[in-house]
Amino acid sequence: MSQRRRSNQDALSESARQLAVAGIATPRLDAEVLLRHVLGISRTELFLRYPDPIGDDDKHRYEELIERRLSGEPVAYLTGAREFMGLSFEVAPGVLIPRPETELLVEWALAALAVIRNPLMVDVGTGSGAIAISVVALATAPVRVVATDVSPVALGIARRNADAILNEVRRPWLKFQEGSLLEPISGQVNLVLANLPYLTPNQIAQNPDLAVEPRVALDGGVDGLDSVRDLISDLQRVLGPGGGVGLELDPSQATKVERLLRDLYPGRQVRKIRDLAGLARHVVMEPHPTGCAAFHNG
Ligand SMILES: C[S@@+](CC[C@H](N)C(=O)[O-])C[C@H]1O[C@@H](n2cnc3c(N)ncnc32)[C@H](O)[C@@H]1O
């Protein structure tokens, strides 16, 4: 008697169940994304191919990925990609997986840049290049961007992402520089964006999911603000007249950082940006509409 072969849908349901039992937060979604990755098909195609038998090779590769997910590897590292601002970014161990809340910072930056003539921007701690590349790809007018990081691994991935995502007109607008915080920047810019490490060692220890991401991308010292404070202390050297700032933070740090910026720039408009849950994810200082001063980085 012939046995019915397992269908794509059977494999998906079984894997989702395993992930749920293991306490993975989004079991069905993770199982589906990994199956689509193995089969190389879209969500709609997967739906249409639910009843098809899963091939032996695909089944084997799928089971391997589910095992790795069960042992704590993030889906984005398993597929090698993460979508951010509608663009597909390569990610790999050694670089932070871009987070959805960072899209709010990019949206703010795109609006801020629109009021500046010939804007110059820095993305400090660029990681995969998510912020810098999205800004260059989606800006409505040309913007020159320098993206910095201390991690050569991150910069290698960011450069590959820039080459893959940006067309030949926009790619030259973006330069990468290895170095700490604003050190690689000489001259003045209109906008400084930074999503620097801002977690405390305690917060990292309490979230085992973070163990696979690079410590240098996460650890902001005892109160999480070591890098942010160092950045702010060097801002006045780099920020041109009327320039703007956008920082991603832990919500518990927002009021403190808002105060630091207000003390440094009295009279300027400094405010928090909240996400849909009402959490203050970012502190921004709005730029004044202006042209810009000299810029020596490119
Ligand atoms: C939270 S991750 C953010 C990555 C990326 N901007 C994003 O939003 O997905 C922080 C990044 O800052 C980099 N970094 C840490 N300390 C730094 C420093 N002193 N100067 C420049 N970059 C730094 C890390 O290597 C990491 O890529």
Coordinates of C-alpha atoms and ligand atoms in Angstrom, one line a residue:
M1 CA 0.0 0.0 0.0
S2 CA 1.5 3.4 -1.0
Q3 CA 1.8 6.0 1.8
R4 CA 0.7 9.5 1.2
R5 CA 3.8 11.8 0.9
R6 CA 4.0 14.8 3.3
S7 CA 2.7 18.0 1.7
N8 CA 4.3 21.4 2.1
Q9 CA 1.4 22.2 4.4
D10 CA 2.0 19.2 6.5
A11 CA 5.7 20.1 6.9
L12 CA 4.8 23.7 7.7
S13 CA 2.2 22.8 10.4
E14 CA 4.5 20.3 12.0
S15 CA 7.4 22.7 12.2
A16 CA 5.2 25.5 13.5
R17 CA 4.0 23.2 16.2
Q18 CA 7.6 22.3 17.2
L19 CA 8.6 26.0 17.3
A20 CA 5.5 26.8 19.4
V21 CA 6.3 24.0 21.9
A22 CA 9.8 25.4 22.2
G23 CA 8.4 28.9 23.1
I24 CA 9.4 30.7 19.9
A25 CA 7.3 33.9 19.9
T26 CA 6.2 33.7 16.2
P27 CA 6.2 30.0 15.4
R28 CA 3.9 30.0 12.3
L29 CA 5.5 33.0 10.7
D30 CA 9.1 31.7 11.3
A31 CA 8.1 28.2 9.9
E32 CA 6.6 29.8 6.9
V33 CA 9.5 32.2 6.1
L34 CA 11.9 29.3 6.4
L35 CA 9.9 27.1 4.1
R36 CA 9.6 29.8 1.5
H37 CA 13.3 30.3 1.7
V38 CA 14.0 26.6 1.1
L39 CA 11.5 26.5 -1.8
G40 CA 12.5 29.9 -3.2
I41 CA 8.9 31.0 -3.6
S42 CA 6.6 33.9 -2.6
R43 CA 3.9 33.7 0.1
T44 CA 1.2 33.4 -2.6
E45 CA 3.0 30.7 -4.4
L46 CA 3.4 28.8 -1.1
F47 CA -0.3 29.0 -0.5
L48 CA -1.0 27.7 -4.0
R49 CA 1.5 24.9 -3.4
Y50 CA 0.3 23.8 0.0
P51 CA -1.1 20.4 -1.2
D52 CA 2.1 19.6 -3.2
P53 CA 4.4 16.9 -1.8
I54 CA 7.6 18.3 -0.3
G55 CA 10.7 16.9 -2.1
D56 CA 13.2 14.9 -0.1
D57 CA 16.1 17.4 -0.5
D58 CA 13.8 20.4 0.4
K59 CA 12.4 18.4 3.4
H60 CA 16.0 17.7 4.6
R61 CA 17.1 21.4 4.2
Y62 CA 13.9 22.6 5.9
E63 CA 14.3 20.3 8.9
E64 CA 17.9 21.5 9.3
L65 CA 16.8 25.1 9.4
I66 CA 14.1 24.4 11.9
E67 CA 16.6 22.6 14.1
R68 CA 18.8 25.7 14.0
R69 CA 15.9 28.0 14.7
L70 CA 15.0 25.7 17.7
S71 CA 18.6 26.2 19.0
G72 CA 18.2 30.0 18.9
E73 CA 19.5 31.2 15.6
P74 CA 17.3 34.2 14.3
V75 CA 15.3 33.7 11.1
A76 CA 17.2 36.5 9.4
Y77 CA 20.6 34.9 10.0
L78 CA 19.2 31.6 8.6
T79 CA 17.8 33.2 5.5
G80 CA 20.6 35.8 5.2
A81 CA 18.2 38.6 4.6
R82 CA 15.9 41.1 6.4
E83 CA 13.4 43.5 4.9
F84 CA 13.7 47.1 6.1
M85 CA 11.9 50.1 4.6
G86 CA 10.7 47.7 1.8
L87 CA 14.3 46.9 0.8
S88 CA 16.0 43.6 1.2
F89 CA 19.2 43.8 3.3
E90 CA 21.8 41.0 3.6
V91 CA 22.5 40.2 7.2
A92 CA 24.8 37.7 8.8
P93 CA 26.3 37.0 12.2
G94 CA 28.6 40.0 12.9
V95 CA 25.9 42.5 12.1
L96 CA 22.8 43.7 13.9
I97 CA 19.5 42.6 12.3
P98 CA 17.7 45.8 11.5
R99 CA 14.6 46.4 13.8
P100 CA 11.2 47.6 12.6
E101 CA 11.3 50.6 15.1
T102 CA 14.4 52.0 13.3
E103 CA 12.1 52.6 10.3
L104 CA 10.5 55.5 12.3
L105 CA 13.9 57.1 12.5
V106 CA 14.4 56.8 8.7
E107 CA 11.0 58.3 8.1
W108 CA 11.8 61.2 10.3
A109 CA 15.1 61.7 8.5
L110 CA 13.5 61.7 5.1
A111 CA 11.1 64.4 6.1
A112 CA 13.9 66.4 7.8
L113 CA 16.2 66.2 4.8
A114 CA 13.4 67.4 2.5
V115 CA 13.7 70.9 4.0
I116 CA 17.5 71.2 3.6
R117 CA 19.2 72.2 0.4
N118 CA 22.0 69.9 -0.7
P119 CA 21.9 67.9 2.6
L120 CA 24.9 66.1 4.1
M121 CA 24.2 63.4 6.6
V122 CA 26.1 61.0 8.9
D123 CA 24.8 57.6 10.0
V124 CA 26.9 56.7 13.0
G125 CA 27.2 52.9 13.7
T126 CA 25.7 51.9 10.4
G127 CA 25.7 48.1 10.9
S128 CA 24.1 46.5 7.8
G129 CA 23.7 50.0 6.4
A130 CA 20.0 49.9 7.0
I131 CA 19.6 53.6 7.8
A132 CA 22.1 55.1 5.4
I133 CA 21.1 53.0 2.4
S134 CA 17.4 53.5 3.0
V135 CA 17.8 57.3 3.2
V136 CA 19.9 57.4 0.0
A137 CA 17.5 55.0 -1.8
L138 CA 14.3 56.8 -0.8
A139 CA 15.3 60.5 -0.6
T140 CA 13.3 62.6 -3.0
A141 CA 16.4 64.8 -3.8
P142 CA 20.1 64.0 -3.7
V143 CA 21.6 63.6 -0.3
R144 CA 25.3 62.9 0.5
V145 CA 25.7 60.4 3.3
V146 CA 28.8 59.1 5.3
A147 CA 28.2 55.9 7.2
T148 CA 30.6 55.0 10.0
D149 CA 31.2 51.9 12.1
V150 CA 34.0 50.5 14.3
S151 CA 33.2 47.0 12.9
P152 CA 35.0 46.0 9.7
V153 CA 32.6 43.0 9.4
A154 CA 29.6 45.3 9.5
L155 CA 31.1 47.7 7.0
G156 CA 31.8 44.8 4.6
I157 CA 28.1 43.8 4.7
A158 CA 27.0 47.4 4.5
R159 CA 29.1 48.0 1.3
R160 CA 27.6 44.9 -0.3
N161 CA 24.1 46.0 0.6
A162 CA 24.8 49.5 -0.9
D163 CA 26.1 47.9 -4.1
A164 CA 23.0 45.6 -4.3
I165 CA 20.3 48.1 -3.4
L166 CA 21.4 51.5 -4.8
N167 CA 21.4 52.2 -8.5
E168 CA 24.4 53.7 -10.2
V169 CA 23.1 57.3 -9.8
R170 CA 22.6 57.0 -6.0
R171 CA 25.5 54.7 -5.1
P172 CA 28.1 57.4 -5.3
W173 CA 26.1 59.6 -2.8
L174 CA 27.1 57.1 0.0
K175 CA 30.6 56.7 1.5
F176 CA 31.7 54.4 4.3
Q177 CA 34.3 55.2 6.9
E178 CA 35.7 52.9 9.6
G179 CA 36.2 54.6 12.9
S180 CA 34.6 55.5 16.2
L181 CA 31.5 57.7 16.5
L182 CA 32.1 61.1 14.7
E183 CA 36.0 60.8 14.6
P184 CA 36.0 60.0 10.8
I185 CA 34.1 63.2 10.1
S186 CA 35.9 66.3 9.2
G187 CA 33.9 69.4 8.3
Q188 CA 30.3 69.9 9.0
V189 CA 27.0 68.1 8.2
N190 CA 23.3 68.9 8.4
L191 CA 22.1 65.8 10.0
V192 CA 23.5 63.2 12.4
L193 CA 21.6 60.0 12.8
A194 CA 22.7 57.2 15.2
N195 CA 21.4 53.9 16.4
L196 CA 24.3 53.1 18.7
P197 CA 24.5 50.3 21.3
Y198 CA 22.2 51.4 24.1
L199 CA 21.4 48.3 26.2
T200 CA 22.8 47.6 29.6
P201 CA 24.7 44.4 30.4
N202 CA 21.6 43.4 32.5
Q203 CA 19.2 43.9 29.7
I204 CA 21.4 41.8 27.4
A205 CA 21.7 39.0 30.0
Q206 CA 17.9 38.9 30.4
N207 CA 17.2 38.4 26.7
P208 CA 18.8 35.2 25.5
D209 CA 17.7 36.0 21.9
L210 CA 20.3 38.8 21.8
A211 CA 23.2 36.3 22.6
V212 CA 23.7 35.6 18.9
E213 CA 24.0 39.3 17.8
P214 CA 27.4 41.1 18.1
R215 CA 28.0 42.5 21.6
V216 CA 29.6 45.7 20.1
A217 CA 26.2 46.5 18.5
L218 CA 24.3 46.1 21.8
D219 CA 26.3 47.0 24.9
G220 CA 26.1 50.6 25.9
G221 CA 27.8 50.3 29.3
V222 CA 26.3 50.5 32.8
D223 CA 23.4 52.8 32.0
G224 CA 23.4 52.0 28.2
L225 CA 24.4 55.5 27.3
D226 CA 28.2 55.4 27.1
S227 CA 28.3 55.7 23.2
V228 CA 25.4 58.2 23.1
R229 CA 27.0 60.6 25.6
D230 CA 30.4 60.4 23.8
L231 CA 28.6 61.2 20.5
I232 CA 26.7 64.1 22.0
S233 CA 30.0 65.5 23.5
D234 CA 31.5 65.7 19.9
L235 CA 28.3 67.0 18.2
Q236 CA 29.1 70.7 18.1
R237 CA 32.4 70.1 16.2
V238 CA 30.5 68.3 13.4
L239 CA 26.9 69.7 13.3
G240 CA 26.6 72.7 11.0
P241 CA 24.4 75.7 11.9
G242 CA 20.7 74.7 12.3
G243 CA 21.7 71.0 11.9
G244 CA 19.4 68.2 13.1
V245 CA 20.0 65.1 15.2
G246 CA 18.1 61.8 15.4
L247 CA 19.0 59.1 18.0
E248 CA 17.5 55.7 18.6
L249 CA 17.4 54.8 22.3
D250 CA 15.8 52.6 24.9
P251 CA 12.5 54.3 26.0
S252 CA 13.8 54.6 29.5
Q253 CA 16.7 56.8 28.3
A254 CA 14.7 59.2 26.2
T255 CA 14.0 62.0 28.8
K256 CA 17.7 62.0 29.9
V257 CA 18.9 62.3 26.3
E258 CA 16.3 65.0 25.5
R259 CA 17.7 67.0 28.4
L260 CA 21.4 66.5 27.2
L261 CA 20.5 67.9 23.7
R262 CA 18.4 70.8 25.1
D263 CA 21.3 71.8 27.4
L264 CA 23.7 71.7 24.5
Y265 CA 21.4 73.5 22.1
P266 CA 19.1 75.8 24.1
G267 CA 16.1 77.1 22.2
R268 CA 16.2 74.4 19.6
Q269 CA 13.2 72.0 19.1
V270 CA 14.1 68.7 20.7
R271 CA 11.4 66.0 21.1
K272 CA 10.7 62.3 21.4
I273 CA 9.3 60.2 18.7
R274 CA 6.9 57.5 20.0
D275 CA 6.1 54.2 18.3
L276 CA 2.5 52.8 17.9
A277 CA 2.7 51.4 21.4
G278 CA 3.5 54.9 22.8
L279 CA 7.1 54.0 23.6
A280 CA 9.7 56.8 23.1
R281 CA 12.1 55.1 20.7
H282 CA 13.9 58.2 19.4
V283 CA 14.9 61.6 20.4
V284 CA 15.3 64.1 17.6
M285 CA 16.4 67.7 17.2
E286 CA 14.6 69.2 14.2
P287 CA 16.9 70.9 11.6
H288 CA 16.4 74.5 10.4
P289 CA 15.8 74.8 6.6
T290 CA 19.3 75.7 5.4
G291 CA 22.1 75.1 2.9
C292 CA 25.2 73.6 4.5
A293 CA 28.7 74.4 5.5
A294 CA 31.9 72.7 4.2
F295 CA 32.1 69.0 4.1
H296 CA 35.5 67.4 3.7
N297 CA 34.7 63.7 3.6
G298 CA 34.3 63.0 0.0
Ligands
LIG1 C1 22.5 48.9 17.4 S1 23.6 48.6 16.1 C2 22.8 49.5 14.8 C3 23.1 49.1 13.4 C4 22.3 49.8 12.3 N1 22.5 51.3 12.4 C5 20.8 49.6 12.5 O1 20.0 50.5 12.9 O2 20.4 48.4 12.2 C6 25.0 49.6 16.5 C7 26.1 49.7 15.6 O3 27.1 50.6 16.1 C8 28.4 50.1 15.9 N2 29.2 50.7 16.9 C9 29.4 50.4 18.2 N3 30.2 51.3 18.8 C10 30.6 52.2 17.9 C11 31.4 53.4 17.9 N4 32.0 53.8 19.0 N5 31.5 54.1 16.8 C12 30.9 53.7 15.6 N6 30.1 52.6 15.6 C13 29.9 51.9 16.7 C14 28.2 48.6 16.0 O4 29.3 47.9 15.4 C15 26.9 48.4 15.4 O5 27.0 48.1 14.0

